[in-house]
Amino acid sequence: MTLLSATDLAKSYGPNDIFSGISLSIARGARVGLVGPNGVGKTTLLRVLIGQEEPSGGEVQRARGLRTGYLPQEAAFDAAGSLWDACAEAFAGLAARQAELARLETQMSHAGGELDPALLDAYGRQQHEFELLGGYTYETRIRQALTGLGFDTADFARPVNQLSGGQRTRALLARLLLSAPDLLLLDEPTNHLDIAAVEWLEAYLRDWDGAVLIVSHDRYFLDQVATSIWEMTPGIETYHGNYSAYLSQRAERYQRRLEEYQAQTAFIEKEEEFIRRNLAGQNTRQAQGRRKRLERLLEEARLTPPTEQRRLHLSLTPAARSGDLVLVTGALSVGYADEGRPLFFVPDLVLRRGECAAIIGPNGAGKTTFLKTILGQLAPLGGEATLGASLHIGYFAQAHEGLHPDWTLLDEIQAAAPSMRPGDIRSYLAKFLFSGDDVYKEVRMLSGGERGRLALAVLALSGANLLLLDEPTNHLDLPSQEVLQSILAAFHGTILLVSHDRYLIDALATQVWEVEPDAQKLRVFDGTYSEYRAARQAEQAAEAAAATPAEKQPAASSPRAAGLSKEEQRRRQQRLSALEAEITTLENQLAGLSRQLENPPNDPGRVQELGQEYLRVQHELEDRLERWATLSEEILQA
């Protein structure tokens, strides 16, 4: 079933055409990723499809009763009340049913003598529908969505108007997911999420019953969620499969079109040569026939040469070779002296020439602080970080602090390469997609993506053999990300990479360093990101298996628990086993109460007691599950 379709859509602002001739269709259950260079009109297309803007031409058809949800890049989410209240609005219908059940319970409790069968039947139907619609689980769903998207329990009661811009965007995303629309349109949904939250969102969307159209620069996210890719160029080209499949198909499609164009061009040249040689000779009639066919071909079926998007041209060449040992740490602790305690402790690290270490972790965990400590811009709270010999360091800062807001692009390149002449600077900047009068812009006037490209242009002139890159793909469009990835993969130096871009990490990293703020430590994995992710999933599966009482192994058998005394291990294991037994008992009680409520007794007072008991047991079960998770984590981290 088609939920939404568009025919020959066009959009312009005054004399400026944004796009035209776009036709598309979104079916139920579709998982579509919308990609294309910055400025091609992806966000504008979403706004037209959602009805927030009118098209300049064409039309949009929506299925009758279609419920849509739209997440803009920066959400103006001004809901009244707390974060929890804003999300609970998605279940306003359930709240009304809950109030109706309470009214019926009150009516039955005040009825004297024999209960009215019609009243009892109405209550039974209402209660059954309430349960089927998730009336007894919606609070758990709200808690799971908020926690999954990176909110702490303490945030639940915070007023929405006190949240930051990024938090408001996440809050709106949580409410959209909880409201379960038929079609969800998401514009850069991973912008304000760390890796853990993005992975939660991926899992949620894979199980999503509705359709979703996603604009994203997160290639790994598109790989995990999308089943088809629309490339906006500014028309729409459809590719089947995820992002990796799109890359392969796009290259094949371009090569096929190039070959078809070259074959047609050769055919045309051959025909034109035949016509020239024979038009006035013995084969005049044949030449005239060929000329007519050629004219028809040129008018009706002339192929245009396939074009590729403009791409930046980046080259990173070390000026000299570094020593074999690039970074060595010993008993290092990272943080700020005025905060009183380290952000995290670092195991003794060794980074060798030619390696790439990817530093990952939640927002605010201290990844950038770690880089500044390595650079010597921030003193360690303990231990030391020693850089190797013959190093030329290039630092790409996330906020591009090295750029000067009052300088022009020409000034920035001139400072990085004093011997470069103005004409050469203009040619050099053109490789980074700056042309014409762009070179006279002040840095303060540039967009985030433009500042990123300028910072890369300056970095490429540094001759560095050690690159410290802090979120280098932020604000870069997909073609630029692909170029940067290929250049970094060919770089003959060493890389320290802080990034949420798992696609980039997976392509480059030889080590993964994960900051775990709750445990105040840096976890080191020697291998690629795919290997790290597989190892972590295996670890989580082992933890889940260990949670089953029949398969539970003593905590003392875990290497992580080796630091605890045997008595403490025994006590913690006893508490864990007791919690598991309580959880099993509460789950059985909840199932029994559910069966009783499906066939309520005639006594209204008893019905009310059963409903209250159901809610009490549910809250107790949630409490025991949270306590079990906390204790399990303590045992694993001990």
PDB file of N, CA and C in Angstrom, residues 31-35 71 149 173 177 184-191 193-206 208 212-229 241-244 478 481 500-504 506 529 533:
ATOM      1  N   ARG A  31      11.899   1.711   4.168  1.00  0.00           N
ATOM      2  CA  ARG A  31      13.034   2.257   4.921  1.00  0.00           C
ATOM      3  C   ARG A  31      13.945   2.952   3.910  1.00  0.00           C
ATOM      4  N   VAL A  32      13.714   4.240   3.694  1.00  0.00           N
ATOM      5  CA  VAL A  32      14.370   4.962   2.615  1.00  0.00           C
ATOM      6  C   VAL A  32      15.379   5.953   3.180  1.00  0.00           C
ATOM      7  N   GLY A  33      16.604   5.924   2.659  1.00  0.00           N
ATOM      8  CA  GLY A  33      17.599   6.920   2.978  1.00  0.00           C
ATOM      9  C   GLY A  33      17.709   7.912   1.837  1.00  0.00           C
ATOM     10  N   LEU A  34      17.610   9.211   2.151  1.00  0.00           N
ATOM     11  CA  LEU A  34      17.698  10.264   1.137  1.00  0.00           C
ATOM     12  C   LEU A  34      19.058  10.938   1.262  1.00  0.00           C
ATOM     13  N   VAL A  35      19.887  10.844   0.207  1.00  0.00           N
ATOM     14  CA  VAL A  35      21.241  11.380   0.246  1.00  0.00           C
ATOM     15  C   VAL A  35      21.433  12.346  -0.922  1.00  0.00           C
ATOM     16  N   LEU A  71      10.859  15.166  12.055  1.00  0.00           N
ATOM     17  CA  LEU A  71      11.925  15.650  12.932  1.00  0.00           C
ATOM     18  C   LEU A  71      12.835  16.558  12.129  1.00  0.00           C
ATOM     19  N   LEU A 149      17.667   7.234  24.178  1.00  0.00           N
ATOM     20  CA  LEU A 149      18.132   8.425  23.453  1.00  0.00           C
ATOM     21  C   LEU A 149      19.061   9.292  24.292  1.00  0.00           C
ATOM     22  N   LEU A 173      12.230  13.696  19.120  1.00  0.00           N
ATOM     23  CA  LEU A 173      12.383  12.381  18.504  1.00  0.00           C
ATOM     24  C   LEU A 173      11.745  11.304  19.375  1.00  0.00           C
ATOM     25  N   LEU A 177       8.626   8.900  18.152  1.00  0.00           N
ATOM     26  CA  LEU A 177       8.694   7.439  18.149  1.00  0.00           C
ATOM     27  C   LEU A 177       7.562   6.840  18.978  1.00  0.00           C
ATOM     28  N   LEU A 184       7.288   8.376   9.113  1.00  0.00           N
ATOM     29  CA  LEU A 184       8.199   9.198   9.896  1.00  0.00           C
ATOM     30  C   LEU A 184       9.245   9.790   8.954  1.00  0.00           C
ATOM     31  N   LEU A 185       9.409  11.108   8.977  1.00  0.00           N
ATOM     32  CA  LEU A 185      10.417  11.786   8.163  1.00  0.00           C
ATOM     33  C   LEU A 185      11.449  12.386   9.113  1.00  0.00           C
ATOM     34  N   LEU A 186      12.695  11.937   9.001  1.00  0.00           N
ATOM     35  CA  LEU A 186      13.750  12.316   9.933  1.00  0.00           C
ATOM     36  C   LEU A 186      14.857  13.048   9.188  1.00  0.00           C
ATOM     37  N   ASP A 187      15.165  14.268   9.630  1.00  0.00           N
ATOM     38  CA  ASP A 187      16.214  15.079   9.007  1.00  0.00           C
ATOM     39  C   ASP A 187      17.425  15.093   9.943  1.00  0.00           C
ATOM     40  N   GLU A 188      18.446  14.344   9.588  1.00  0.00           N
ATOM     41  CA  GLU A 188      19.678  14.206  10.378  1.00  0.00           C
ATOM     42  C   GLU A 188      19.375  13.805  11.825  1.00  0.00           C
ATOM     43  N   PRO A 189      18.737  12.647  12.038  1.00  0.00           N
ATOM     44  CA  PRO A 189      18.319  12.265  13.398  1.00  0.00           C
ATOM     45  C   PRO A 189      19.482  11.927  14.324  1.00  0.00           C
ATOM     46  N   THR A 190      20.677  11.641  13.779  1.00  0.00           N
ATOM     47  CA  THR A 190      21.793  11.232  14.639  1.00  0.00           C
ATOM     48  C   THR A 190      22.684  12.403  15.046  1.00  0.00           C
ATOM     49  N   ASN A 191      22.332  13.627  14.652  1.00  0.00           N
ATOM     50  CA  ASN A 191      23.209  14.770  14.904  1.00  0.00           C
ATOM     51  C   ASN A 191      23.541  14.961  16.376  1.00  0.00           C
ATOM     52  N   LEU A 193      23.175  12.635  18.873  1.00  0.00           N
ATOM     53  CA  LEU A 193      23.218  11.357  19.574  1.00  0.00           C
ATOM     54  C   LEU A 193      24.643  10.818  19.616  1.00  0.00           C
ATOM     55  N   ASP A 194      25.008  10.191  20.745  1.00  0.00           N
ATOM     56  CA  ASP A 194      26.278   9.477  20.777  1.00  0.00           C
ATOM     57  C   ASP A 194      26.076   8.079  20.200  1.00  0.00           C
ATOM     58  N   ILE A 195      27.148   7.299  20.141  1.00  0.00           N
ATOM     59  CA  ILE A 195      27.080   6.003  19.450  1.00  0.00           C
ATOM     60  C   ILE A 195      26.066   5.072  20.102  1.00  0.00           C
ATOM     61  N   ALA A 196      26.026   5.043  21.436  1.00  0.00           N
ATOM     62  CA  ALA A 196      25.087   4.151  22.125  1.00  0.00           C
ATOM     63  C   ALA A 196      23.647   4.512  21.763  1.00  0.00           C
ATOM     64  N   ALA A 197      23.325   5.804  21.741  1.00  0.00           N
ATOM     65  CA  ALA A 197      21.970   6.232  21.409  1.00  0.00           C
ATOM     66  C   ALA A 197      21.645   5.948  19.944  1.00  0.00           C
ATOM     67  N   VAL A 198      22.624   6.133  19.051  1.00  0.00           N
ATOM     68  CA  VAL A 198      22.388   5.844  17.633  1.00  0.00           C
ATOM     69  C   VAL A 198      22.110   4.352  17.441  1.00  0.00           C
ATOM     70  N   GLU A 199      22.851   3.510  18.131  1.00  0.00           N
ATOM     71  CA  GLU A 199      22.630   2.064  18.008  1.00  0.00           C
ATOM     72  C   GLU A 199      21.245   1.687  18.533  1.00  0.00           C
ATOM     73  N   TRP A 200      20.814   2.344  19.612  1.00  0.00           N
ATOM     74  CA  TRP A 200      19.458   2.083  20.124  1.00  0.00           C
ATOM     75  C   TRP A 200      18.430   2.485  19.074  1.00  0.00           C
ATOM     76  N   LEU A 201      18.627   3.660  18.452  1.00  0.00           N
ATOM     77  CA  LEU A 201      17.690   4.132  17.433  1.00  0.00           C
ATOM     78  C   LEU A 201      17.672   3.191  16.232  1.00  0.00           C
ATOM     79  N   GLU A 202      18.830   2.695  15.838  1.00  0.00           N
ATOM     80  CA  GLU A 202      18.885   1.730  14.727  1.00  0.00           C
ATOM     81  C   GLU A 202      18.021   0.512  15.025  1.00  0.00           C
ATOM     82  N   ALA A 203      18.185  -0.048  16.219  1.00  0.00           N
ATOM     83  CA  ALA A 203      17.409  -1.231  16.591  1.00  0.00           C
ATOM     84  C   ALA A 203      15.918  -0.905  16.623  1.00  0.00           C
ATOM     85  N   TYR A 204      15.568   0.280  17.117  1.00  0.00           N
ATOM     86  CA  TYR A 204      14.158   0.676  17.203  1.00  0.00           C
ATOM     87  C   TYR A 204      13.546   0.782  15.810  1.00  0.00           C
ATOM     88  N   LEU A 205      14.266   1.431  14.897  1.00  0.00           N
ATOM     89  CA  LEU A 205      13.717   1.639  13.557  1.00  0.00           C
ATOM     90  C   LEU A 205      13.663   0.342  12.749  1.00  0.00           C
ATOM     91  N   ARG A 206      14.578  -0.586  13.031  1.00  0.00           N
ATOM     92  CA  ARG A 206      14.509  -1.873  12.315  1.00  0.00           C
ATOM     93  C   ARG A 206      13.215  -2.611  12.648  1.00  0.00           C
ATOM     94  N   TRP A 208      10.428  -1.001  13.463  1.00  0.00           N
ATOM     95  CA  TRP A 208       9.362  -0.014  13.276  1.00  0.00           C
ATOM     96  C   TRP A 208       8.298  -0.553  12.335  1.00  0.00           C
ATOM     97  N   VAL A 212       9.622   4.972   7.030  1.00  0.00           N
ATOM     98  CA  VAL A 212      10.516   6.042   7.463  1.00  0.00           C
ATOM     99  C   VAL A 212      11.346   6.521   6.276  1.00  0.00           C
ATOM    100  N   LEU A 213      11.448   7.850   6.155  1.00  0.00           N
ATOM    101  CA  LEU A 213      12.296   8.501   5.157  1.00  0.00           C
ATOM    102  C   LEU A 213      13.334   9.301   5.923  1.00  0.00           C
ATOM    103  N   ILE A 214      14.615   9.002   5.686  1.00  0.00           N
ATOM    104  CA  ILE A 214      15.690   9.544   6.513  1.00  0.00           C
ATOM    105  C   ILE A 214      16.667  10.329   5.654  1.00  0.00           C
ATOM    106  N   VAL A 215      16.902  11.581   6.028  1.00  0.00           N
ATOM    107  CA  VAL A 215      18.025  12.353   5.492  1.00  0.00           C
ATOM    108  C   VAL A 215      19.154  12.236   6.496  1.00  0.00           C
ATOM    109  N   SER A 216      20.300  11.730   6.055  1.00  0.00           N
ATOM    110  CA  SER A 216      21.392  11.535   7.007  1.00  0.00           C
ATOM    111  C   SER A 216      22.735  11.540   6.293  1.00  0.00           C
ATOM    112  N   HIS A 217      23.755  12.065   7.001  1.00  0.00           N
ATOM    113  CA  HIS A 217      25.144  11.957   6.563  1.00  0.00           C
ATOM    114  C   HIS A 217      25.849  10.818   7.278  1.00  0.00           C
ATOM    115  N   ASP A 218      25.120  10.081   8.127  1.00  0.00           N
ATOM    116  CA  ASP A 218      25.694   8.974   8.895  1.00  0.00           C
ATOM    117  C   ASP A 218      25.607   7.704   8.048  1.00  0.00           C
ATOM    118  N   ARG A 219      26.707   7.364   7.407  1.00  0.00           N
ATOM    119  CA  ARG A 219      26.708   6.243   6.459  1.00  0.00           C
ATOM    120  C   ARG A 219      26.466   4.902   7.154  1.00  0.00           C
ATOM    121  N   TYR A 220      27.021   4.724   8.322  1.00  0.00           N
ATOM    122  CA  TYR A 220      26.837   3.466   9.050  1.00  0.00           C
ATOM    123  C   TYR A 220      25.374   3.310   9.466  1.00  0.00           C
ATOM    124  N   PHE A 221      24.761   4.404   9.889  1.00  0.00           N
ATOM    125  CA  PHE A 221      23.348   4.401  10.260  1.00  0.00           C
ATOM    126  C   PHE A 221      22.487   3.984   9.070  1.00  0.00           C
ATOM    127  N   LEU A 222      22.765   4.561   7.896  1.00  0.00           N
ATOM    128  CA  LEU A 222      22.015   4.189   6.694  1.00  0.00           C
ATOM    129  C   LEU A 222      22.249   2.732   6.328  1.00  0.00           C
ATOM    130  N   ASP A 223      23.451   2.241   6.569  1.00  0.00           N
ATOM    131  CA  ASP A 223      23.727   0.828   6.305  1.00  0.00           C
ATOM    132  C   ASP A 223      22.861  -0.081   7.176  1.00  0.00           C
ATOM    133  N   GLN A 224      22.639   0.329   8.424  1.00  0.00           N
ATOM    134  CA  GLN A 224      21.915  -0.502   9.377  1.00  0.00           C
ATOM    135  C   GLN A 224      20.401  -0.413   9.219  1.00  0.00           C
ATOM    136  N   VAL A 225      19.891   0.723   8.711  1.00  0.00           N
ATOM    137  CA  VAL A 225      18.445   0.963   8.720  1.00  0.00           C
ATOM    138  C   VAL A 225      17.823   0.909   7.327  1.00  0.00           C
ATOM    139  N   ALA A 226      18.458   1.544   6.347  1.00  0.00           N
ATOM    140  CA  ALA A 226      17.826   1.734   5.032  1.00  0.00           C
ATOM    141  C   ALA A 226      17.801   0.438   4.225  1.00  0.00           C
ATOM    142  N   THR A 227      16.715   0.256   3.492  1.00  0.00           N
ATOM    143  CA  THR A 227      16.610  -0.849   2.531  1.00  0.00           C
ATOM    144  C   THR A 227      16.568  -0.326   1.098  1.00  0.00           C
ATOM    145  N   SER A 228      16.509   0.990   0.951  1.00  0.00           N
ATOM    146  CA  SER A 228      16.658   1.611  -0.368  1.00  0.00           C
ATOM    147  C   SER A 228      17.210   3.021  -0.169  1.00  0.00           C
ATOM    148  N   ILE A 229      17.929   3.499  -1.170  1.00  0.00           N
ATOM    149  CA  ILE A 229      18.550   4.817  -1.115  1.00  0.00           C
ATOM    150  C   ILE A 229      18.040   5.652  -2.280  1.00  0.00           C
ATOM    151  N   GLY A 241      18.736  -1.473  -1.614  1.00  0.00           N
ATOM    152  CA  GLY A 241      19.689  -1.930  -0.616  1.00  0.00           C
ATOM    153  C   GLY A 241      20.126  -0.798   0.295  1.00  0.00           C
ATOM    154  N   ASN A 242      21.131  -1.066   1.125  1.00  0.00           N
ATOM    155  CA  ASN A 242      21.593  -0.066   2.079  1.00  0.00           C
ATOM    156  C   ASN A 242      22.644   0.847   1.442  1.00  0.00           C
ATOM    157  N   TYR A 243      23.341   1.621   2.263  1.00  0.00           N
ATOM    158  CA  TYR A 243      24.271   2.619   1.726  1.00  0.00           C
ATOM    159  C   TYR A 243      25.436   1.959   0.988  1.00  0.00           C
ATOM    160  N   SER A 244      25.984   0.886   1.535  1.00  0.00           N
ATOM    161  CA  SER A 244      27.104   0.210   0.873  1.00  0.00           C
ATOM    162  C   SER A 244      26.678  -0.334  -0.488  1.00  0.00           C
ATOM    163  N   LEU A 478      28.104  13.684   2.012  1.00  0.00           N
ATOM    164  CA  LEU A 478      28.565  12.308   1.807  1.00  0.00           C
ATOM    165  C   LEU A 478      29.702  12.207   0.790  1.00  0.00           C
ATOM    166  N   GLN A 481      32.811  13.174   2.588  1.00  0.00           N
ATOM    167  CA  GLN A 481      33.190  12.141   3.555  1.00  0.00           C
ATOM    168  C   GLN A 481      33.897  10.979   2.858  1.00  0.00           C
ATOM    169  N   HIS A 500      32.182  10.105  15.868  1.00  0.00           N
ATOM    170  CA  HIS A 500      30.965   9.300  15.973  1.00  0.00           C
ATOM    171  C   HIS A 500      30.671   8.603  14.633  1.00  0.00           C
ATOM    172  N   ASP A 501      31.507   8.855  13.634  1.00  0.00           N
ATOM    173  CA  ASP A 501      31.296   8.305  12.293  1.00  0.00           C
ATOM    174  C   ASP A 501      31.815   6.868  12.259  1.00  0.00           C
ATOM    175  N   ARG A 502      30.914   5.926  12.519  1.00  0.00           N
ATOM    176  CA  ARG A 502      31.334   4.522  12.616  1.00  0.00           C
ATOM    177  C   ARG A 502      31.779   3.958  11.275  1.00  0.00           C
ATOM    178  N   TYR A 503      31.248   4.505  10.185  1.00  0.00           N
ATOM    179  CA  TYR A 503      31.677   4.063   8.851  1.00  0.00           C
ATOM    180  C   TYR A 503      33.150   4.404   8.645  1.00  0.00           C
ATOM    181  N   LEU A 504      33.534   5.629   9.039  1.00  0.00           N
ATOM    182  CA  LEU A 504      34.925   6.060   8.934  1.00  0.00           C
ATOM    183  C   LEU A 504      35.810   5.249   9.871  1.00  0.00           C
ATOM    184  N   ASP A 506      35.278   2.265  11.025  1.00  0.00           N
ATOM    185  CA  ASP A 506      35.375   0.886  10.557  1.00  0.00           C
ATOM    186  C   ASP A 506      36.381   0.760   9.421  1.00  0.00           C
ATOM    187  N   TYR A 529      36.860  -1.787  14.113  1.00  0.00           N
ATOM    188  CA  TYR A 529      35.591  -1.489  14.765  1.00  0.00           C
ATOM    189  C   TYR A 529      34.620  -2.657  14.612  1.00  0.00           C
ATOM    190  N   ARG A 533      32.901  -4.417  17.696  1.00  0.00           N
ATOM    191  CA  ARG A 533      31.448  -4.513  17.846  1.00  0.00           C
ATOM    192  C   ARG A 533      31.008  -5.965  18.016  1.00  0.00           C
TER     193      ARG A 533
END
